[in-house]
Coordinates of C-alpha atoms and ligand atoms in Angstrom, one line a residue:
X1 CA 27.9 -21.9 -11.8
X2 CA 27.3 -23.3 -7.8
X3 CA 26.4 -21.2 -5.3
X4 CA 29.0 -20.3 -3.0
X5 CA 28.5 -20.2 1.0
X6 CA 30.9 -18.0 2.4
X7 CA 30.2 -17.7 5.2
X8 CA 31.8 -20.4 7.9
X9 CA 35.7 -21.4 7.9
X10 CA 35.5 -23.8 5.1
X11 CA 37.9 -23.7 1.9
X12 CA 36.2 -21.9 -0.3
X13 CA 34.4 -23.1 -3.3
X14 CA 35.8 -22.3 -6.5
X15 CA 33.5 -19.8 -7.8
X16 CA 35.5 -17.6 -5.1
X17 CA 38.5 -15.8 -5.3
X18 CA 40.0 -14.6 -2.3
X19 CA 43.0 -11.7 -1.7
X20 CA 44.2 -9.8 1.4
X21 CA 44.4 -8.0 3.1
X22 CA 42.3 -4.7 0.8
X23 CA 39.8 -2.3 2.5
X24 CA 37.0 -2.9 -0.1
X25 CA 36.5 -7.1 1.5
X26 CA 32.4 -7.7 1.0
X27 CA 31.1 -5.6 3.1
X28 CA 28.3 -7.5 4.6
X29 CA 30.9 -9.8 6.2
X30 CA 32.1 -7.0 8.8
X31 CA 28.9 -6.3 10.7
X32 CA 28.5 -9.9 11.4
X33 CA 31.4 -12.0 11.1
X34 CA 35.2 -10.8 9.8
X35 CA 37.3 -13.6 7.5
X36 CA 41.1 -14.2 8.1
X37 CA 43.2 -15.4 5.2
X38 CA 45.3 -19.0 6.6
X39 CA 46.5 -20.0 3.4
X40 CA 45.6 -18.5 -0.3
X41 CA 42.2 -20.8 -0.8
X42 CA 41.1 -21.0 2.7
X43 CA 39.8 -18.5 5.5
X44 CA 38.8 -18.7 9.0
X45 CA 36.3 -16.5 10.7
X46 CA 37.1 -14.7 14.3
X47 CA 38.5 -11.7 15.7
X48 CA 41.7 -13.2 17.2
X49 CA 43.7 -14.4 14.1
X50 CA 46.7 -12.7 13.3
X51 CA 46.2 -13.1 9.5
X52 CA 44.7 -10.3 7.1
X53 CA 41.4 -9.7 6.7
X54 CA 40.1 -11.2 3.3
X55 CA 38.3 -10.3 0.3
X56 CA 35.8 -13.0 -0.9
X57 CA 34.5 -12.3 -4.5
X58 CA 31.7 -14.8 -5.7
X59 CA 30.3 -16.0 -8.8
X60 CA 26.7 -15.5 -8.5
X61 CA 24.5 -18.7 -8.7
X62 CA 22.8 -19.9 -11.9
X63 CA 19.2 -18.4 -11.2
X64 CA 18.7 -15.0 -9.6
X65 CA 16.5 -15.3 -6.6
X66 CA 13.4 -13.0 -7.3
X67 CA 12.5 -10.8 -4.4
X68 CA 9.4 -10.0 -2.5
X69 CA 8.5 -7.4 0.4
X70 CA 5.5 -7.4 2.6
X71 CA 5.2 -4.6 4.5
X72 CA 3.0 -4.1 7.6
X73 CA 2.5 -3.0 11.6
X74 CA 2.8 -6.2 13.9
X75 CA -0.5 -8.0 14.5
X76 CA -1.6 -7.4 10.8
X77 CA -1.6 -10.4 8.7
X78 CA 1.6 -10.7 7.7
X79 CA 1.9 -14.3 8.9
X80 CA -1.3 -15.2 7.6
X81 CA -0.4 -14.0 4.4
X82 CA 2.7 -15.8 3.8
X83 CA 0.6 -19.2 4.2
X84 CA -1.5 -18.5 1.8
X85 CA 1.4 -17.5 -0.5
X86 CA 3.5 -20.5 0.1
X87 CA 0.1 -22.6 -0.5
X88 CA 0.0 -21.3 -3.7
X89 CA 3.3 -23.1 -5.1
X90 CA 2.7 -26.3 -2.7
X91 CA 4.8 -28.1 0.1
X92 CA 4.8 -26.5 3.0
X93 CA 6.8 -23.6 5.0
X94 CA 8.9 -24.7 7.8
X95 CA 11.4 -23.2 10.2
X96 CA 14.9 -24.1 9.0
X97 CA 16.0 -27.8 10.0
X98 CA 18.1 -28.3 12.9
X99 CA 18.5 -24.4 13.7
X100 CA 17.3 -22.0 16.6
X101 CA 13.8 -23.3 17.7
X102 CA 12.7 -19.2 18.0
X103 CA 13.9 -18.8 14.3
X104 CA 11.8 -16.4 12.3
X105 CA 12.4 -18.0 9.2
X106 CA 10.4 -20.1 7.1
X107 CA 11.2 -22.4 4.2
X108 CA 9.4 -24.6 1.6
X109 CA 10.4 -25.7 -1.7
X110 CA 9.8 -22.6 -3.7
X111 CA 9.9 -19.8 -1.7
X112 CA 12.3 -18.7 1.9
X113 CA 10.5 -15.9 4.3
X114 CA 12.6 -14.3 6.1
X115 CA 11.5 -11.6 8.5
X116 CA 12.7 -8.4 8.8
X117 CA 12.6 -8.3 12.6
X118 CA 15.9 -9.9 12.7
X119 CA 17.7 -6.9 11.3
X120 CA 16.6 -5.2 14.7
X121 CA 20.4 -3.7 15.8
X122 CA 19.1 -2.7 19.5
X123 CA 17.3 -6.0 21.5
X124 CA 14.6 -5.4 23.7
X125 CA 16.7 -3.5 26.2
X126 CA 18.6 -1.6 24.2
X127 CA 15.7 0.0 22.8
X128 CA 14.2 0.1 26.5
X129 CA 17.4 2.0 27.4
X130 CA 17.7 4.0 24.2
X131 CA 14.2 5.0 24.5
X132 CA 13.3 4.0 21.0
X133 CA 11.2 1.6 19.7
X134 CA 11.4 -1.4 17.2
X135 CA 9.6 0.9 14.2
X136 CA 12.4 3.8 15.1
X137 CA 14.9 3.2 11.7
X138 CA 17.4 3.8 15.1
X139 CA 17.0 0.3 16.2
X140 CA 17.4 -1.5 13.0
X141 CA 20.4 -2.4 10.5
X142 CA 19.1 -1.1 7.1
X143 CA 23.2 -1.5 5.9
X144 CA 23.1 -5.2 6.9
X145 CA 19.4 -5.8 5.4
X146 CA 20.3 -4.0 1.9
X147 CA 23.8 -6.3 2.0
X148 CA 21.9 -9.8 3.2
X149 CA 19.3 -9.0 0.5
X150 CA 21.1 -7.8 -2.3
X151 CA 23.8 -10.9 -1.7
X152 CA 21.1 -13.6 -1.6
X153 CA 19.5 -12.0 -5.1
X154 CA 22.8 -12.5 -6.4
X155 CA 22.9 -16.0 -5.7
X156 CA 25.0 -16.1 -2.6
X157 CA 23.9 -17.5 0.7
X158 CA 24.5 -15.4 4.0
X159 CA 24.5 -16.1 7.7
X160 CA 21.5 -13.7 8.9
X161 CA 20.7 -12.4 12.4
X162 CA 18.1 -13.6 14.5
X163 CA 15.9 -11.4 16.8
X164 CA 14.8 -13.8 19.5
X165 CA 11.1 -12.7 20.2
X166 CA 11.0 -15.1 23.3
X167 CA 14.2 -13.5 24.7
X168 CA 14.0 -10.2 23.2
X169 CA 17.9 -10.8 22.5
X170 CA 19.7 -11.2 19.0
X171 CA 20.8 -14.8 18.8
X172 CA 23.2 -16.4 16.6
X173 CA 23.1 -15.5 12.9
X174 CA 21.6 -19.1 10.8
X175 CA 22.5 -19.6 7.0
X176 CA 20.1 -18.3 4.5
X177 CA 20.7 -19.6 0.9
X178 CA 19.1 -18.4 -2.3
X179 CA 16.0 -19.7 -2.9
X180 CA 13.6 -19.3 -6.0
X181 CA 11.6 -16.9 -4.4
X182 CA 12.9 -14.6 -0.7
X183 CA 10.0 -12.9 0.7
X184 CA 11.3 -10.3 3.0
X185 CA 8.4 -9.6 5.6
X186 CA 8.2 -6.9 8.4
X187 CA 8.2 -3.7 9.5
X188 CA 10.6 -1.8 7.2
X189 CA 10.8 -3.6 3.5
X190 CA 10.3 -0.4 1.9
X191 CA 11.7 1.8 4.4
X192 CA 15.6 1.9 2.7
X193 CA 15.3 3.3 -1.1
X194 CA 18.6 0.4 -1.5
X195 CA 16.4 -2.2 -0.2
X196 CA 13.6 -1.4 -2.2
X197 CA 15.0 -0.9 -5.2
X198 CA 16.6 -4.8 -5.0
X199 CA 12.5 -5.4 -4.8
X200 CA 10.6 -7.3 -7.8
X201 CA 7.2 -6.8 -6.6
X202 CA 5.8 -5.3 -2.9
X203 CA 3.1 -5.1 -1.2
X204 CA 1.7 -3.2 1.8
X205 CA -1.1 -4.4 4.4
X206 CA -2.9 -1.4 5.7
X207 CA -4.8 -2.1 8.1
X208 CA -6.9 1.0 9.5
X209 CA -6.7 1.7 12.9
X210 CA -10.2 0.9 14.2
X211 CA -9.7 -2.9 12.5
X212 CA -5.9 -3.2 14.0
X213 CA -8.1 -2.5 17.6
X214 CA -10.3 -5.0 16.7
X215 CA -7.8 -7.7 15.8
X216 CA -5.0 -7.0 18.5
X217 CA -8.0 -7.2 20.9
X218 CA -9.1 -10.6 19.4
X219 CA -5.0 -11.8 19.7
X220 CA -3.7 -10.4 22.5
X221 CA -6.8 -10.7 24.9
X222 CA -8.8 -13.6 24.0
X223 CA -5.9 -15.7 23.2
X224 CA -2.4 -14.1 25.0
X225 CA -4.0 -13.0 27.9
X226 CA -3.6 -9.0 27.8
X227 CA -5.4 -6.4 29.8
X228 CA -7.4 -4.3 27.5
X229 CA -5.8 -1.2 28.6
X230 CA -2.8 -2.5 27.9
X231 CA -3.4 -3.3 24.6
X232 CA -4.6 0.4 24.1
X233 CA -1.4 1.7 26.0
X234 CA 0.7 -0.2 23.1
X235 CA -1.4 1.0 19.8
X236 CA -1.1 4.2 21.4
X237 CA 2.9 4.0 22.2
X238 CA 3.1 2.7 18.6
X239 CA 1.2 5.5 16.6
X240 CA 3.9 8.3 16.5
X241 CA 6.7 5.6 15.2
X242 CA 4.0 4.1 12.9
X243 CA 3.0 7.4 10.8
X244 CA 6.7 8.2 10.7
X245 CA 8.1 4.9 9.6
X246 CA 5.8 2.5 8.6
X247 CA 2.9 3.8 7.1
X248 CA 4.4 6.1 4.5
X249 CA 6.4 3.1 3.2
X250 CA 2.4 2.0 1.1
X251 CA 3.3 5.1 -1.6
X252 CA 6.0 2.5 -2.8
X253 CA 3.7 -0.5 -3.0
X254 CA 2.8 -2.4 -6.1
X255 CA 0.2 -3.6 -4.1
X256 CA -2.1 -2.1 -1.2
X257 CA -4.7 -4.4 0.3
X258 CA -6.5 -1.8 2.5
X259 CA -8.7 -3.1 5.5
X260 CA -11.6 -0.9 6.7
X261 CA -14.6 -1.4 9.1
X262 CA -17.6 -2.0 6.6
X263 CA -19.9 0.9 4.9
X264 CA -23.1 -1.4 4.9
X265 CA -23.9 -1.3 8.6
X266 CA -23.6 2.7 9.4
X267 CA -21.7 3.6 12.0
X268 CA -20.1 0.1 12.9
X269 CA -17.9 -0.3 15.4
X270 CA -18.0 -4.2 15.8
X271 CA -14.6 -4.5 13.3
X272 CA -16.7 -8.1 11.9
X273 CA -17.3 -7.0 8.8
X274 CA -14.7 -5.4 6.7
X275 CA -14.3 -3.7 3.5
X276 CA -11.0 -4.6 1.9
X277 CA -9.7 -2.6 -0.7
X278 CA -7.2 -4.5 -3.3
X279 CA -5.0 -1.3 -4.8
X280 CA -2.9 -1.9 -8.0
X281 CA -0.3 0.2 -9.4
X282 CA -0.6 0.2 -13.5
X283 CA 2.7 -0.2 -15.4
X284 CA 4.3 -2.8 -13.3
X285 CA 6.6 -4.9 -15.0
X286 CA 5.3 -8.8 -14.9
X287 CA 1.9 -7.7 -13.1
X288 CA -1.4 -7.1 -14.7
X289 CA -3.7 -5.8 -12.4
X290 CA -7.1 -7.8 -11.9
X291 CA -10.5 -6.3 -13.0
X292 CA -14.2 -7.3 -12.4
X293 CA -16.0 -7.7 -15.9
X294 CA -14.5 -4.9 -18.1
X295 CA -11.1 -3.4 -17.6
X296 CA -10.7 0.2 -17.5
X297 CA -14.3 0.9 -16.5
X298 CA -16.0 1.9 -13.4
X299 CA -18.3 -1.0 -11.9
X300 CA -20.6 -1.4 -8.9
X301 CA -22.0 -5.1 -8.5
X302 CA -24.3 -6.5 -5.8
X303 CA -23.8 -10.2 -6.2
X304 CA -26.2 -11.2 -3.9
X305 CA -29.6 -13.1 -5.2
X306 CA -29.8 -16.7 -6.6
X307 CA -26.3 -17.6 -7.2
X308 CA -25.0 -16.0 -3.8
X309 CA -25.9 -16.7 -0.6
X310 CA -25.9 -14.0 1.6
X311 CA -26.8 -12.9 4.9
X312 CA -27.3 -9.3 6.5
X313 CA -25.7 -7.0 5.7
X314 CA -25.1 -8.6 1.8
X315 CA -21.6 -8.2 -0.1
X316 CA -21.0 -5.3 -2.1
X317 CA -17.9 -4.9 -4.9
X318 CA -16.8 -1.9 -6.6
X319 CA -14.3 -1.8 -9.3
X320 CA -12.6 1.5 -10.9
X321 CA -9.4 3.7 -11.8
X322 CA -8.3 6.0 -9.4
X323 CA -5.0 7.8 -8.6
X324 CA -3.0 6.8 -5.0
X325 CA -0.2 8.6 -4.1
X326 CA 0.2 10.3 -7.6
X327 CA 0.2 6.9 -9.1
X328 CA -2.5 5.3 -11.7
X329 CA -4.0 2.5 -10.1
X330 CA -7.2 -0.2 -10.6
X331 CA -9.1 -0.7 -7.5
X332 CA -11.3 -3.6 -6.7
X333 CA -13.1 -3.5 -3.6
X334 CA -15.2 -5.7 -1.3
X335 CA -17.4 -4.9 1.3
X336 CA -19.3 -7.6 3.5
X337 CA -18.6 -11.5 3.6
X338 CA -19.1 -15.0 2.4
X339 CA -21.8 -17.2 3.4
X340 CA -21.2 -20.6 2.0
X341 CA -17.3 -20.1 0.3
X342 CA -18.1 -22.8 -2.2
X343 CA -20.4 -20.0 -3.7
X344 CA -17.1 -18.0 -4.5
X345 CA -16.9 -19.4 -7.6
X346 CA -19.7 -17.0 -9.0
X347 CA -17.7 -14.2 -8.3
X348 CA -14.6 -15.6 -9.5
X349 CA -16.5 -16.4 -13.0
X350 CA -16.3 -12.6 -12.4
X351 CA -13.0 -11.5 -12.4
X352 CA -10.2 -11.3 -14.7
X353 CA -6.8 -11.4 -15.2
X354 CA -6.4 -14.0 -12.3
X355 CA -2.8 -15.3 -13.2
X356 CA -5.2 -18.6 -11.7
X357 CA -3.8 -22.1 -13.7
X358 CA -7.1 -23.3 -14.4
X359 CA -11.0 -21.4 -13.5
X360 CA -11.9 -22.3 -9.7
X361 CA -8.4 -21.8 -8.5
X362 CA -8.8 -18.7 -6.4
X363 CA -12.0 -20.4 -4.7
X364 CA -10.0 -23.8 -4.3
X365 CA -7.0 -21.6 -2.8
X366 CA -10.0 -20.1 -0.3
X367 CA -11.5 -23.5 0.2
X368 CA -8.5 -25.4 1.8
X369 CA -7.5 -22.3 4.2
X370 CA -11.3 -22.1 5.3
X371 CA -9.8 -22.4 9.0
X372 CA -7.3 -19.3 8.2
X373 CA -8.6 -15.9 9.5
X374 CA -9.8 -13.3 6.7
X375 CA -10.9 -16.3 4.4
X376 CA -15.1 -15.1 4.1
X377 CA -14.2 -11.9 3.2
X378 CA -11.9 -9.9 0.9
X379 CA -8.4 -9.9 2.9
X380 CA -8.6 -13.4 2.4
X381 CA -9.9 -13.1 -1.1
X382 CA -7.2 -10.6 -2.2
X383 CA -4.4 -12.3 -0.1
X384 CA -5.2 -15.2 -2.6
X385 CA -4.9 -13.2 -6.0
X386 CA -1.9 -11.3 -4.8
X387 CA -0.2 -15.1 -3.9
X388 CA -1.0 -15.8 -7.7
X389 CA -0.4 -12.6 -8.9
X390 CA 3.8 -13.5 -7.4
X391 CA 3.5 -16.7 -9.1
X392 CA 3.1 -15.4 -12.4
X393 CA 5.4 -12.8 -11.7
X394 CA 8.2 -15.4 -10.9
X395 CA 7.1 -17.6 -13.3
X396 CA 7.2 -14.4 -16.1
X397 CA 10.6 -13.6 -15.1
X398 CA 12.1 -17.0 -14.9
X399 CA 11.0 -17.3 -18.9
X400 CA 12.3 -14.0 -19.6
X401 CA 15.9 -15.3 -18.3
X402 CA 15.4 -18.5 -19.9
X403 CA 14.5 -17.0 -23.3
X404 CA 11.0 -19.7 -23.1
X405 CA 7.4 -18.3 -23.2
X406 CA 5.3 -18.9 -19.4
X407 CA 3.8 -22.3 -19.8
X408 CA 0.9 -21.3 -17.5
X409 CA -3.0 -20.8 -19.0
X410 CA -4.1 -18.4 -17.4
X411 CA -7.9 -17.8 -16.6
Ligands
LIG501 N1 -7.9 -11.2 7.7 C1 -8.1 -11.2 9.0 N2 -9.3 -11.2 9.5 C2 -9.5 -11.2 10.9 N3 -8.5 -11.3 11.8 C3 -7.3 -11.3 11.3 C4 -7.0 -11.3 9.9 N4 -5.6 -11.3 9.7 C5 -5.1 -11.4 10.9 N5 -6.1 -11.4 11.9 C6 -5.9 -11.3 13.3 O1 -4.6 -10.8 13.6 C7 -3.8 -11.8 14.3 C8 -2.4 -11.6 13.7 O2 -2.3 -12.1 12.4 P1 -0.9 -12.6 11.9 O3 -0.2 -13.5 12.8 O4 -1.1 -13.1 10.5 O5 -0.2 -11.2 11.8 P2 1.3 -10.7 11.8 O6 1.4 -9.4 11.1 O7 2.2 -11.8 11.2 O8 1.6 -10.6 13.3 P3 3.0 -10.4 14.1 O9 3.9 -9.5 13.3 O10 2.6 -9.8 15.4 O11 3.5 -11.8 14.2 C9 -4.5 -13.1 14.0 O12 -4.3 -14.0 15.1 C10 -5.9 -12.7 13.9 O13 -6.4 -12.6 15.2
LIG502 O1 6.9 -4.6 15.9 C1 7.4 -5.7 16.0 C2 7.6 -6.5 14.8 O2 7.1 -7.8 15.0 C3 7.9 -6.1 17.4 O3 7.3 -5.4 18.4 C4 9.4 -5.9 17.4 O4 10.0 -6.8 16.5 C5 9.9 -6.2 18.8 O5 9.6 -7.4 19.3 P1 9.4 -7.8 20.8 O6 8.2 -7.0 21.2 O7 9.2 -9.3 20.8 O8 10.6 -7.4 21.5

């Protein structure tokens, strides 16, 4: 069965039904845009026709789009992350053609990222003038998010908000349609138990406070011009909304990648050298956490000597079980960073259960994004095994729909 847009005036496709007037009409039309009946296979959008409002039911499309949330505070590595991820299944992410130039949205073949910024219900001054800011649950649509979302699962495209983040104001909504893979990315993925539930697989970028400094201070000053105390003043304003709303939302996770300043220099404060902890919950469907050398067990390992090039302070991995958030998961961690990235391929002769397609993927995947920030140590390592960690996920449940076994070999 076609998808059906529903959307813009248009006669509708005929996978819809439509019937007026009723009080139950789809209810993530009436936020954005309310449909009036003109004739019995045809409806016109606006607020000044006389007609009755309509009810548009849709088949859903052939494939059900599989669903992705990436939770994190702004200045994380959210962006940085969906490169990688769209890397992974080739072509190349763009904003949509022809539409708003301050569009959030990017698309490529495979996957759609849309970002969750544009559910903001309050612009920049409304919050100003509300006194709330854009992490407050207050100044976002979670009823319009869960609808979008759990519409585009089902196959149906939708005509989604923008949040202008030159203007601060909410622009025109622009048409969404179901892709192979959405990737819902922002502040609040997590946040709505409806939204999270229409998740297949999620993830959460913590980033600890010292290292989200460090960063913002690289972004904002060196490259967008900020004053250092300002730059403290908006962590600061930040924080109270953050633990409330944001950072509980990593319980849910099916994947943490955890960024702290390093344990091999004592008492660092530079933010240079990281230790990045990959956390995986056990027991998720289509995901098989990855292990160094021997799953289940408990594993320290110093790579460092003839086959690893590396500099003051070294690189140091850890690998075990542990419990997070009264959940069983399989940690691997990384402290320190690359040398030479070509030498990654020791440690990836290393790890296991890679979801990789054939053995020198993950360092390949490294290789080309050499320029992309995090790629020498593990956010940029762990980034890449969580990008093929969805792929095999998507690829798992498309064959489960199908009824045909995953073609992939993995390594
Ligand atoms: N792994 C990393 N290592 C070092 N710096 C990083 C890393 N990831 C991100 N950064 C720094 O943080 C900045 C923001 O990264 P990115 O744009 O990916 O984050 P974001 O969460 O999408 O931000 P925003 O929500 O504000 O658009 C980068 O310009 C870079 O300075
Ligand atoms: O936390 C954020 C997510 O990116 C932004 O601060 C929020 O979206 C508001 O944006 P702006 O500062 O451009 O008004």
């Amino acid at each position: 069965m076609a998808v059906c847009t529903v959307y813009t005036a248009q006669t509708l496709n005929t996978n819809c039904s439509i019937s007026a007037p009723s009080k139950t009409h789809l209810s993530f039309h009436q936020k954005q845009l309310v449909f009036y009946t003109t004739s019995k296979k045809s409806c016109k959008r606006g607020s000044n026709y006389s007609g009755s409002p309509c009810v548009i039911t849709c088949a859903a499309g052939d494939s059900q789009t599989v669903v992705i949330g990436l939770a994190a505070d702004s200045g994380c590595g959210k962006s940085t992350f969906m490169r990688r991820l769209t890397s992974v299944f080739g072509g190349k992410a763009e904003p949509p053609k022809g539409g708003n130039p301050d569009s959030n949205t990017l698309i490529s073949d495979t996957t759609t990222v849309i970002c969750l910024d544009d559910y903001h219900s309050l612009d920049r001054t409304g919050r100003k003038e509300k006194g709330v800011t854009a992490l407050d649950p207050r100044a976002n649509d979670f009823d319009l998010m869960y609808e979008q979302v759990k519409a585009i699962k089902e196959g149906i495209a939708v005509e989604k908000p923008i949040y202008n983040h030159v203007t601060g104001l909410l622009d025109p909504p622009e048409l969404i349609k179901p892709p192979k893979i959405l990737v819902i990315e922002g502040l609040h993925p997590m946040f709505d138990p409806r939204v999270r539930d229409l998740l297949d697989f999620s993830i959460y970028l913590d980033i600890s406070n010292e290292v989200k400094f460090a960063w913002k201070i690289q972004r904002d000053m060196a490259e967008r011009g900020h004053s250092l105390e300002s730059i403290k003043a908006s962590i600061e304003a930040r924080k109270p909304d953050f633990d409330a709303y944001i950072d509980p939302q990593k319980q849910y996770a099916d994947a943490v990648i955890e960024v702290l300043p390093t344990q091999l220099i004592p008492d660092d404060n530079e933010g240079n050298i990281l230790r990045v902890k990959l956390i995986q919950k056990e027991g998720v469907k289509y995901f098989s956490p990855v292990y160094l050398f021997d799953e289940g067990s408990t594993i320290s390992w110093i790579p460092c000597g003839r086959k690893l090039t590396c500099s003051y302070p070294g690189i140091k991995f850890f690998y075990g079980p542990d419990a997070y958030f009264g959940h069983e998961v399989s940690v691997v961690e990384m402290d320190g960073q690359f040398d030479r990235l070509d030498e990654l391929i020791y440690v990836e002769s290393h790890l296991s259960s890679l979801s990789s397609k054939f053995y020198g993927e993950v360092t390949q995947q490294m290789l080309k994004h050499a320029d992309f920030p995090g790629s020498n140590n593990g956010t940029g390592l762990f980034q890449t095994i969580i990008g093929l960690k969805i792929r095999d996920l998507f690829e798992q449940i498309v064959a489960s729909k199908s009824g045909t076994p995953v073609g992939a070999a993995k390594a």
